[in-house]
PDB file of C-alpha atoms and ligand atoms in Angstrom:
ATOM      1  CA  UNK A 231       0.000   0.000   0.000  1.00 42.00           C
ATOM      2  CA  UNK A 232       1.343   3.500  -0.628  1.00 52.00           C
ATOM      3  CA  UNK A 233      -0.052   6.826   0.221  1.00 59.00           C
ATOM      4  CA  UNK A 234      -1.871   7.139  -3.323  1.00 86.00           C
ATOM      5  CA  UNK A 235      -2.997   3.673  -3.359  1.00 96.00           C
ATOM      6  CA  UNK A 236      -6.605   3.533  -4.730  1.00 98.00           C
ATOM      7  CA  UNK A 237      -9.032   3.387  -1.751  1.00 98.00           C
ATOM      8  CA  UNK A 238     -12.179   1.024  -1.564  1.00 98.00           C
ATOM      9  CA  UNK A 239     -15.016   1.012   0.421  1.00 98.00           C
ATOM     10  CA  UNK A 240     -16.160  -2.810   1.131  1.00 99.00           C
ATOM     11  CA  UNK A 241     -18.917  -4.320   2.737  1.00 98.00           C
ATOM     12  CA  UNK A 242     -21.776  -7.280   2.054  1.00 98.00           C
ATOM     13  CA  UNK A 243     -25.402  -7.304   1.338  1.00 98.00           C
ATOM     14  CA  UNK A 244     -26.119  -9.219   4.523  1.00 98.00           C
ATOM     15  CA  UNK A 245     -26.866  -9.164   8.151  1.00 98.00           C
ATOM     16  CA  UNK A 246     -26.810 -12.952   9.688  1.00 97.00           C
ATOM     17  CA  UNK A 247     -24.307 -14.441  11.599  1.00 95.00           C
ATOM     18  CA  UNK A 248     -22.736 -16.979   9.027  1.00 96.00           C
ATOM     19  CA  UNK A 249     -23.576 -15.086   6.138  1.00 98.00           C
ATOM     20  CA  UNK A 250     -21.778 -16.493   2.918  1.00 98.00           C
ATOM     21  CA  UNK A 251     -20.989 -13.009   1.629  1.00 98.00           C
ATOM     22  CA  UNK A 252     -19.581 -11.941   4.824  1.00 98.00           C
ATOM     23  CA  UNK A 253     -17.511 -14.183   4.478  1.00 98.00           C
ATOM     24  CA  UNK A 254     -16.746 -14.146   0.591  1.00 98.00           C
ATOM     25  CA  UNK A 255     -16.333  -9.964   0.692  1.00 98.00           C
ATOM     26  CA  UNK A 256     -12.843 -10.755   3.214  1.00 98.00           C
ATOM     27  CA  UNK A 257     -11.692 -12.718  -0.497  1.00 98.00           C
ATOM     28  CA  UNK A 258     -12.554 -10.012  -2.534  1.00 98.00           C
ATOM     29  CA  UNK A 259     -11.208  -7.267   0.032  1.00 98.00           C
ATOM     30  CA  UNK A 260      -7.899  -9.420   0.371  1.00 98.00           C
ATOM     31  CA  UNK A 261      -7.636  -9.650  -3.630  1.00 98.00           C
ATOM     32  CA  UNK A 262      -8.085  -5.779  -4.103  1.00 98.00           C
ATOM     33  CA  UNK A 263      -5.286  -5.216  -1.095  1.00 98.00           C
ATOM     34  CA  UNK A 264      -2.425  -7.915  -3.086  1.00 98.00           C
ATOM     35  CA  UNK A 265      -3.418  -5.474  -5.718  1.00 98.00           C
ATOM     36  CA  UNK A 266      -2.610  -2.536  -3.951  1.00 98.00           C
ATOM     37  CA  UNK A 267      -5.617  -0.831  -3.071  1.00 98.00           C
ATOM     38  CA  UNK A 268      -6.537   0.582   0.942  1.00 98.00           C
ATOM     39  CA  UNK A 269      -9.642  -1.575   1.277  1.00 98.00           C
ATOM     40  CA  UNK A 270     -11.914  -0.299   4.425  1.00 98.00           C
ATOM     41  CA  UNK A 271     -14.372  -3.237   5.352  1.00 98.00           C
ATOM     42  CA  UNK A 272     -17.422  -2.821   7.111  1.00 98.00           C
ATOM     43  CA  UNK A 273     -20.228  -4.470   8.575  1.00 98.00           C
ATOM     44  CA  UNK A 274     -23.700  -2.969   7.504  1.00 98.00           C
ATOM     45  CA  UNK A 275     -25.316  -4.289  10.931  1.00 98.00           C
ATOM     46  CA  UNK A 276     -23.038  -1.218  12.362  1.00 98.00           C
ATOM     47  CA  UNK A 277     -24.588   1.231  10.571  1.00 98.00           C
ATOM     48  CA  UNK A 278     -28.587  -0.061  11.103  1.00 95.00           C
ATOM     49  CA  UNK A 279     -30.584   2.134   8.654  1.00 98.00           C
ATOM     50  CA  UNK A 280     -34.281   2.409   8.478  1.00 98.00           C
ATOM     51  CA  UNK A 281     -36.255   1.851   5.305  1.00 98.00           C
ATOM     52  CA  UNK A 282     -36.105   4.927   3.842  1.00 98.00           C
ATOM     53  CA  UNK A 283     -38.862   7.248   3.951  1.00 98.00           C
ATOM     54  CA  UNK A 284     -39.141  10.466   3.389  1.00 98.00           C
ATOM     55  CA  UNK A 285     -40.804  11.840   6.712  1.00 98.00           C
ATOM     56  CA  UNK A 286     -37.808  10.092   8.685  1.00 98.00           C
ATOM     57  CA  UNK A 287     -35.222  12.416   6.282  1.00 98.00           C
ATOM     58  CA  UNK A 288     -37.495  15.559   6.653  1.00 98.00           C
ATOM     59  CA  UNK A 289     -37.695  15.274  10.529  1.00 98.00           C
ATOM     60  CA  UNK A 290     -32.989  14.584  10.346  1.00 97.00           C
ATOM     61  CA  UNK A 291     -31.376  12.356   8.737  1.00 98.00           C
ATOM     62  CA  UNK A 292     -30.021   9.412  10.995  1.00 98.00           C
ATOM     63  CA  UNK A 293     -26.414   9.486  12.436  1.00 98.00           C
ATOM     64  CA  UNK A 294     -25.673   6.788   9.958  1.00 98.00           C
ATOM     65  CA  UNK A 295     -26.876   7.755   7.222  1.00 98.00           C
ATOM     66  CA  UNK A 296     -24.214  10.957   7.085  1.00 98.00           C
ATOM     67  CA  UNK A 297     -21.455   8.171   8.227  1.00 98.00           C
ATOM     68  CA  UNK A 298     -21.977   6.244   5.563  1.00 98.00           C
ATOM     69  CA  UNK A 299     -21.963   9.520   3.147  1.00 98.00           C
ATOM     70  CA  UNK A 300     -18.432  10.405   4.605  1.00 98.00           C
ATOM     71  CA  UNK A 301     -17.482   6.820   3.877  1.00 98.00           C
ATOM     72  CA  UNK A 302     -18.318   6.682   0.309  1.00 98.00           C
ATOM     73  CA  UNK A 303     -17.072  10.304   0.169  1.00 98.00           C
ATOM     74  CA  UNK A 304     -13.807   9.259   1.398  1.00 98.00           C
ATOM     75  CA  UNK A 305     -13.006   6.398  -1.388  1.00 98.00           C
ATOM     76  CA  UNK A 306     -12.405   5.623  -4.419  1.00 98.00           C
ATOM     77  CA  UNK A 307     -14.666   2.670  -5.335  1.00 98.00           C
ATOM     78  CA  UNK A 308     -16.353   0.106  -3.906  1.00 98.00           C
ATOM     79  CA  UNK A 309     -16.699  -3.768  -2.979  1.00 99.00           C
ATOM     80  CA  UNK A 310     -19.871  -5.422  -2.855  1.00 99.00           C
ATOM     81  CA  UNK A 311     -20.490  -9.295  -1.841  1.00 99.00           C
ATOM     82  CA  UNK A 312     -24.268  -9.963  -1.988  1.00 99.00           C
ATOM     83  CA  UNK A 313     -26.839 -12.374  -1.924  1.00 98.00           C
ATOM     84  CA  UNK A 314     -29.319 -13.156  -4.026  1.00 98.00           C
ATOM     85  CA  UNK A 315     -33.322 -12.862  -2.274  1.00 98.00           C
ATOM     86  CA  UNK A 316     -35.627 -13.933  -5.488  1.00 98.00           C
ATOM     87  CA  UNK A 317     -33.782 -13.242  -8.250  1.00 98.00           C
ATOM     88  CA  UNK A 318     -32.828 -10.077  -7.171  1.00 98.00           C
ATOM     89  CA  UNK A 319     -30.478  -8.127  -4.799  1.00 98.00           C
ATOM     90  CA  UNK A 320     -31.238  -7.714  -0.782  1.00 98.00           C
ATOM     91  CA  UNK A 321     -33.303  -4.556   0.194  1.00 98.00           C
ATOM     92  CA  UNK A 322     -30.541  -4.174   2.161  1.00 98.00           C
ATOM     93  CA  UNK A 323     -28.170  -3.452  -0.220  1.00 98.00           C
ATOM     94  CA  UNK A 324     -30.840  -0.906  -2.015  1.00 98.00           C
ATOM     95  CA  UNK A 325     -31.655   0.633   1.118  1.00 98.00           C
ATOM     96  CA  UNK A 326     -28.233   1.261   1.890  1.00 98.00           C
ATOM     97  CA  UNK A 327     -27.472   2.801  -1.835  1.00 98.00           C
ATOM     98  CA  UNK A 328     -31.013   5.144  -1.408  1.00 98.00           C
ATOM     99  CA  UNK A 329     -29.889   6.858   1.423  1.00 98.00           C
ATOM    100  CA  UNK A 330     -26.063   7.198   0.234  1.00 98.00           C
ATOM    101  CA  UNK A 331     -27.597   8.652  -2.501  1.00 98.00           C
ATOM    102  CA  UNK A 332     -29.644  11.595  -0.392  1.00 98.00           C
ATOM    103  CA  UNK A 333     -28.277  15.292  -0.291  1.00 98.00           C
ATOM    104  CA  UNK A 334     -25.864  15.621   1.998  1.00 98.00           C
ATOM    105  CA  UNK A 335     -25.060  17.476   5.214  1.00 97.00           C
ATOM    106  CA  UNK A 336     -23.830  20.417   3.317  1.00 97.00           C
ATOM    107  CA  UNK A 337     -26.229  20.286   0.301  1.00 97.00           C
ATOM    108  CA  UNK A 338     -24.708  18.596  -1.736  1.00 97.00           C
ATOM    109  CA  UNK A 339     -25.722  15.430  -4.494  1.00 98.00           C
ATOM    110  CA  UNK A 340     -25.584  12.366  -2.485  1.00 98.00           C
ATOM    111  CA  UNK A 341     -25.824  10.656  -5.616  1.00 98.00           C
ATOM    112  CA  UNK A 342     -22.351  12.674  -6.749  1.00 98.00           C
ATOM    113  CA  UNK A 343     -20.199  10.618  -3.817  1.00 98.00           C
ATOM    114  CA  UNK A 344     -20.650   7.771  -6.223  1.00 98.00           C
ATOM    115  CA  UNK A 345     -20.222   9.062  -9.596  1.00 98.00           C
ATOM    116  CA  UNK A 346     -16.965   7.971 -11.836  1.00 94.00           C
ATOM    117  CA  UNK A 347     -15.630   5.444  -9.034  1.00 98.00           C
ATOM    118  CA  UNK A 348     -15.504   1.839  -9.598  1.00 98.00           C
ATOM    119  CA  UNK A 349     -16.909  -1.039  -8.591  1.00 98.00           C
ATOM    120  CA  UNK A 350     -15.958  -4.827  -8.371  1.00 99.00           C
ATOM    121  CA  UNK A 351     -19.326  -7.148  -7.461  1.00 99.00           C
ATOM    122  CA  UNK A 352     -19.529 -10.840  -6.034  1.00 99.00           C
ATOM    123  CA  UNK A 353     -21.614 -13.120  -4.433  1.00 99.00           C
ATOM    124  CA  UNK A 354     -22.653 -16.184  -2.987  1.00 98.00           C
ATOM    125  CA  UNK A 355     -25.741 -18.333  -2.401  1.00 98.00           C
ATOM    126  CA  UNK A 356     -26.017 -22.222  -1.311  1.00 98.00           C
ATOM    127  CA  UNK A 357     -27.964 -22.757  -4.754  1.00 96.00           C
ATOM    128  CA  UNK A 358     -26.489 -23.901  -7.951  1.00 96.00           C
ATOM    129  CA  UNK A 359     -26.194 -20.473  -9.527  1.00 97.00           C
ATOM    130  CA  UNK A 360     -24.274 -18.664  -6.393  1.00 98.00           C
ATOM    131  CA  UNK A 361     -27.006 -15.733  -6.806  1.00 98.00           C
ATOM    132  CA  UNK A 362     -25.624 -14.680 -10.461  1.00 98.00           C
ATOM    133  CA  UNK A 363     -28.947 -13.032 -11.124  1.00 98.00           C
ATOM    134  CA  UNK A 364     -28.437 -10.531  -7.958  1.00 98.00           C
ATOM    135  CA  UNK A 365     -25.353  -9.327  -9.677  1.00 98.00           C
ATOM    136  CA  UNK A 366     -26.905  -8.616 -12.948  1.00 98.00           C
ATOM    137  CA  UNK A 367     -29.501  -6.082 -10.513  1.00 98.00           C
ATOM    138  CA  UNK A 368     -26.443  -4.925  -8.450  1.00 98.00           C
ATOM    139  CA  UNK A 369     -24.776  -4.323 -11.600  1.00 98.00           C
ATOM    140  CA  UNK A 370     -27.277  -1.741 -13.178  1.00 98.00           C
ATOM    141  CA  UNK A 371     -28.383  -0.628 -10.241  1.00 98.00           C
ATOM    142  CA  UNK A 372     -24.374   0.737  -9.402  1.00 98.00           C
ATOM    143  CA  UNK A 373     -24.356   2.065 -12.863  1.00 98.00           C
ATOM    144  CA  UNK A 374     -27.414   4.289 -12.841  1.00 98.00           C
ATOM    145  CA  UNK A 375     -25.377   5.465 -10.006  1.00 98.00           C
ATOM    146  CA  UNK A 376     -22.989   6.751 -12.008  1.00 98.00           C
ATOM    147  CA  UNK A 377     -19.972   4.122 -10.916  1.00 98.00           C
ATOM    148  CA  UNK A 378     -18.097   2.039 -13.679  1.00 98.00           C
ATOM    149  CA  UNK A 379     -18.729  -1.863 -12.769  1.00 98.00           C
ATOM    150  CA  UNK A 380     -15.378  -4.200 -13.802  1.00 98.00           C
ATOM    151  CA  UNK A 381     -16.819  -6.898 -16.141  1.00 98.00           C
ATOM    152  CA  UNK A 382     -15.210  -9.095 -13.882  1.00 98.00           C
ATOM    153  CA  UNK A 383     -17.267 -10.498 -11.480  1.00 98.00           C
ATOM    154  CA  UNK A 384     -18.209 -13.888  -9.536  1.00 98.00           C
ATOM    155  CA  UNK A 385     -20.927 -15.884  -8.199  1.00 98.00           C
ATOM    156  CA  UNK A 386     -19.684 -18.696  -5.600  1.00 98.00           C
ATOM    157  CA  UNK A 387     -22.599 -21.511  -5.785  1.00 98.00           C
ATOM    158  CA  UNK A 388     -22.623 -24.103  -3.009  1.00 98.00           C
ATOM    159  CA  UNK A 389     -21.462 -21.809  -0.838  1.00 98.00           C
ATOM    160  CA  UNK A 390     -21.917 -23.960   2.537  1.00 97.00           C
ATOM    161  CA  UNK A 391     -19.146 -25.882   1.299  1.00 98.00           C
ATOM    162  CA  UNK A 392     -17.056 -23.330  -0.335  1.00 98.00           C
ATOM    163  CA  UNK A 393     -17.047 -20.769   2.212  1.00 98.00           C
ATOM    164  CA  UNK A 394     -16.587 -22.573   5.325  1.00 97.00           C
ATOM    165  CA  UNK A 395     -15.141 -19.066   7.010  1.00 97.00           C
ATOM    166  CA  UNK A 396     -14.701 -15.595   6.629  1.00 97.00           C
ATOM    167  CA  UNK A 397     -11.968 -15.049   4.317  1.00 97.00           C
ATOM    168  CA  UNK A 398     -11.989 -19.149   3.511  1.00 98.00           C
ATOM    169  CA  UNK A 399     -12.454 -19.963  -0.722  1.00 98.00           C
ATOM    170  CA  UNK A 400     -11.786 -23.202  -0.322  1.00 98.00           C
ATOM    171  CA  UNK A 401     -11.934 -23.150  -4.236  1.00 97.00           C
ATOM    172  CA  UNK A 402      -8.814 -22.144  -5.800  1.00 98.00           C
ATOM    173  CA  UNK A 403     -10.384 -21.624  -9.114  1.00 98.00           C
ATOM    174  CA  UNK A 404     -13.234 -18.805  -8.020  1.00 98.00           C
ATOM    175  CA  UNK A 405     -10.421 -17.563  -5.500  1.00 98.00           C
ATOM    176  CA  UNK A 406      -8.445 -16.431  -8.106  1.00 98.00           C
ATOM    177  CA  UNK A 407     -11.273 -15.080  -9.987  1.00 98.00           C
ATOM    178  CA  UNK A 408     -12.605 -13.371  -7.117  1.00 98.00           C
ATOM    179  CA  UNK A 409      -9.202 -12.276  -6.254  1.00 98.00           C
ATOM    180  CA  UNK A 410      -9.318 -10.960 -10.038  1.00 98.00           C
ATOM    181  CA  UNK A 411     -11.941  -8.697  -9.873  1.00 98.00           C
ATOM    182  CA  UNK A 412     -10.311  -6.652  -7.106  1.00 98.00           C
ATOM    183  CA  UNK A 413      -7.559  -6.427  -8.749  1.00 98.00           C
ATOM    184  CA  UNK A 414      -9.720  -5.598 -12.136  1.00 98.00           C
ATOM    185  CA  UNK A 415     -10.654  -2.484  -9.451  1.00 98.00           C
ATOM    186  CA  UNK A 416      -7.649  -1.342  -8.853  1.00 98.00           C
ATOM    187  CA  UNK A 417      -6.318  -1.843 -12.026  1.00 98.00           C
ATOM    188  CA  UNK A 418      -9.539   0.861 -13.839  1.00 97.00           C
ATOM    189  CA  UNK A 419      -8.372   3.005 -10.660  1.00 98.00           C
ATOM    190  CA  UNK A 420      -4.429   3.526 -11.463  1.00 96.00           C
ATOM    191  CA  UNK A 421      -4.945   3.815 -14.957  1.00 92.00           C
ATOM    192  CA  UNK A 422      -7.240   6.597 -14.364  1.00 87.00           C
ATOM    193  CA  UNK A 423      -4.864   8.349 -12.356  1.00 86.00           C
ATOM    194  CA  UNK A 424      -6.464   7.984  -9.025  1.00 78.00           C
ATOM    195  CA  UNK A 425      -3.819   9.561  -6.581  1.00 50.00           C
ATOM    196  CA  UNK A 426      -6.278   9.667  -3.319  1.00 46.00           C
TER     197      UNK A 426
HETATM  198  C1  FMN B 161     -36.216 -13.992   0.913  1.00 69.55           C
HETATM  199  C2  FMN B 161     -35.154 -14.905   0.380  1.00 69.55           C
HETATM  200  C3  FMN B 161     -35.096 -15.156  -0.973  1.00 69.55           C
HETATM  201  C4  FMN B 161     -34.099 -15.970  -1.495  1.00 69.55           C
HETATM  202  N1  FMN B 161     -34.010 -16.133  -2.852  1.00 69.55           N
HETATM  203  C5  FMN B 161     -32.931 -16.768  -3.365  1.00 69.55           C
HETATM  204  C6  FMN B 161     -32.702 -16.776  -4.778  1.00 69.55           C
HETATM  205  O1  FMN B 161     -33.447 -16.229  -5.563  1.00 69.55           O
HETATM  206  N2  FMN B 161     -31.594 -17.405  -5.241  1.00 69.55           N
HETATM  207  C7  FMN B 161     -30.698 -18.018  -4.396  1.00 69.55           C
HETATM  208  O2  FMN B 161     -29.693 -18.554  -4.878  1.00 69.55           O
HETATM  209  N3  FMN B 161     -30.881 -18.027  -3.058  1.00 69.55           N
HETATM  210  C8  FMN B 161     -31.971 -17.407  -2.520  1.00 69.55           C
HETATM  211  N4  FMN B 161     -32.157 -17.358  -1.167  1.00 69.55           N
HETATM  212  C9  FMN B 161     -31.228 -18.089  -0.289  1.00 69.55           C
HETATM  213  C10 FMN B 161     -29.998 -17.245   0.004  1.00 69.55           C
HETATM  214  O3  FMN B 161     -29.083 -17.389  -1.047  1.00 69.55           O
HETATM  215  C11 FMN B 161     -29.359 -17.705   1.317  1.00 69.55           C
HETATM  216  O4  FMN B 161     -30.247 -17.442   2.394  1.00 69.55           O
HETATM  217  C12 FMN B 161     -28.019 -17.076   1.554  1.00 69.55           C
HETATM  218  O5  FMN B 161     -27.397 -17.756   2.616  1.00 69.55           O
HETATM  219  C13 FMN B 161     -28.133 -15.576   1.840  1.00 69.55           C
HETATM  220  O6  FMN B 161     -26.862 -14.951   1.851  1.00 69.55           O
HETATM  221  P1  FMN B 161     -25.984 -14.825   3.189  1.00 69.55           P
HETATM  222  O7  FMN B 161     -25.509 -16.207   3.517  1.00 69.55           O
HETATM  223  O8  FMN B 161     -24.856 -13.935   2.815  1.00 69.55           O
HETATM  224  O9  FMN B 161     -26.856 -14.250   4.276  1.00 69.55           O
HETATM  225  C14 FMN B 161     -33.162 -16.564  -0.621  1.00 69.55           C
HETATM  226  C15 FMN B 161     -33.238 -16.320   0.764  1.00 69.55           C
HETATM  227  C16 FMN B 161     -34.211 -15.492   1.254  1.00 69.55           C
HETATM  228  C17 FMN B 161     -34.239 -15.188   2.743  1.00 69.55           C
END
């Protein structure tokens, strides 16, 4: 790491103890730092959001909410492992990327902290398909955001058995390709002259 390495803001689309893309976002966060980004990995349950809703912003925006502004403010990109809940990705995850995207503290476009910084997507699901339809929603939904999504990405099926811990591929195959996508990251980053 050196003091312009790329910086990347990393956290999963889930809650529950055990969670497969807790686990599987400590792979992608470990690939992107061999690569030489400054990954920062959090845990969404720290920052407990409501649903949004308008009258809750009118009446002050949560603690949080402004937190996780400064956060997004403060990097360069970002790392996303999530699941897949019906074909789609977690309210969680959209929830989270709604109130990101609200005006912030000083007036300014919430929607702006994400716009030209890149992305690198994963996730995981015990099914056969490792939730590869979430990432195609997670995908568009980062773009009408404004960030530039790697084309790399990775869906880890049978994930009981591949992700036995946090950080733990035990696939060397989709380690390396989820490995590769952080690295895809930080390779957009540096050759767009990102000296954060
Ligand atoms: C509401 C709901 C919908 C789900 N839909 C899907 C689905 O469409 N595809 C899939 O592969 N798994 C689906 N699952 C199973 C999740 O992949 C599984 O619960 C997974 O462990 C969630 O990710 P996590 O381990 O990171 O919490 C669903 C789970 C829930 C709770």
């Amino acid at each position: 790491m050196t003091a312009n390495a790329p910086r990347l803001l990393a956290f999963a689309g889930s809650l529950r103890q055990g969670s497969f893309n807790r686990r599987l976002i400590h792979v992608l966060a470990e690939g992107a730092r061999s690569a030489g980004a400054e990954v920062t990995l959090i845990e969404l349950r720290d920052y407990a959001l409501p649903i949004y809703d308008g009258d809750i912003e009118a009446a002050g925006v949560p603690e949080q909410v402004r937190q996780l502004q400064q956060l997004m403010g403060g990097h360069d990109g970002l790392l996303i492992s999530t699941p897949e809940y019906n074909g789609s990705m977690p309210a969680l995850l959209k929830n989270t990327l709604d109130w990101i995207s609200r005006p912030t503290a000083d007036g300014g476009s919430g929607v702006a902290l994400f716009q030209d910084k890149v992305a690198g997507i994963v996730s995981a699901s015990p099914g056969p398909l490792g939730g590869l339809r979430s990432l195609l929603v997670l995908r568009d939904a980062l773009a009408k955001l404004g960030l530039i999504v790697v084309p790399q990405q990775v869906a880890v099926g049978q994930a009981a058995d591949k992700l036995p811990d946090y950080g733990v591929l035990a696939d060397d195959r989709q380690k390396h390709q989820v490995h590769g996508v952080g690295a895809a990251v930080v390779r957009h980053l540096t050759r767009a002259g990102v000296t954060s």
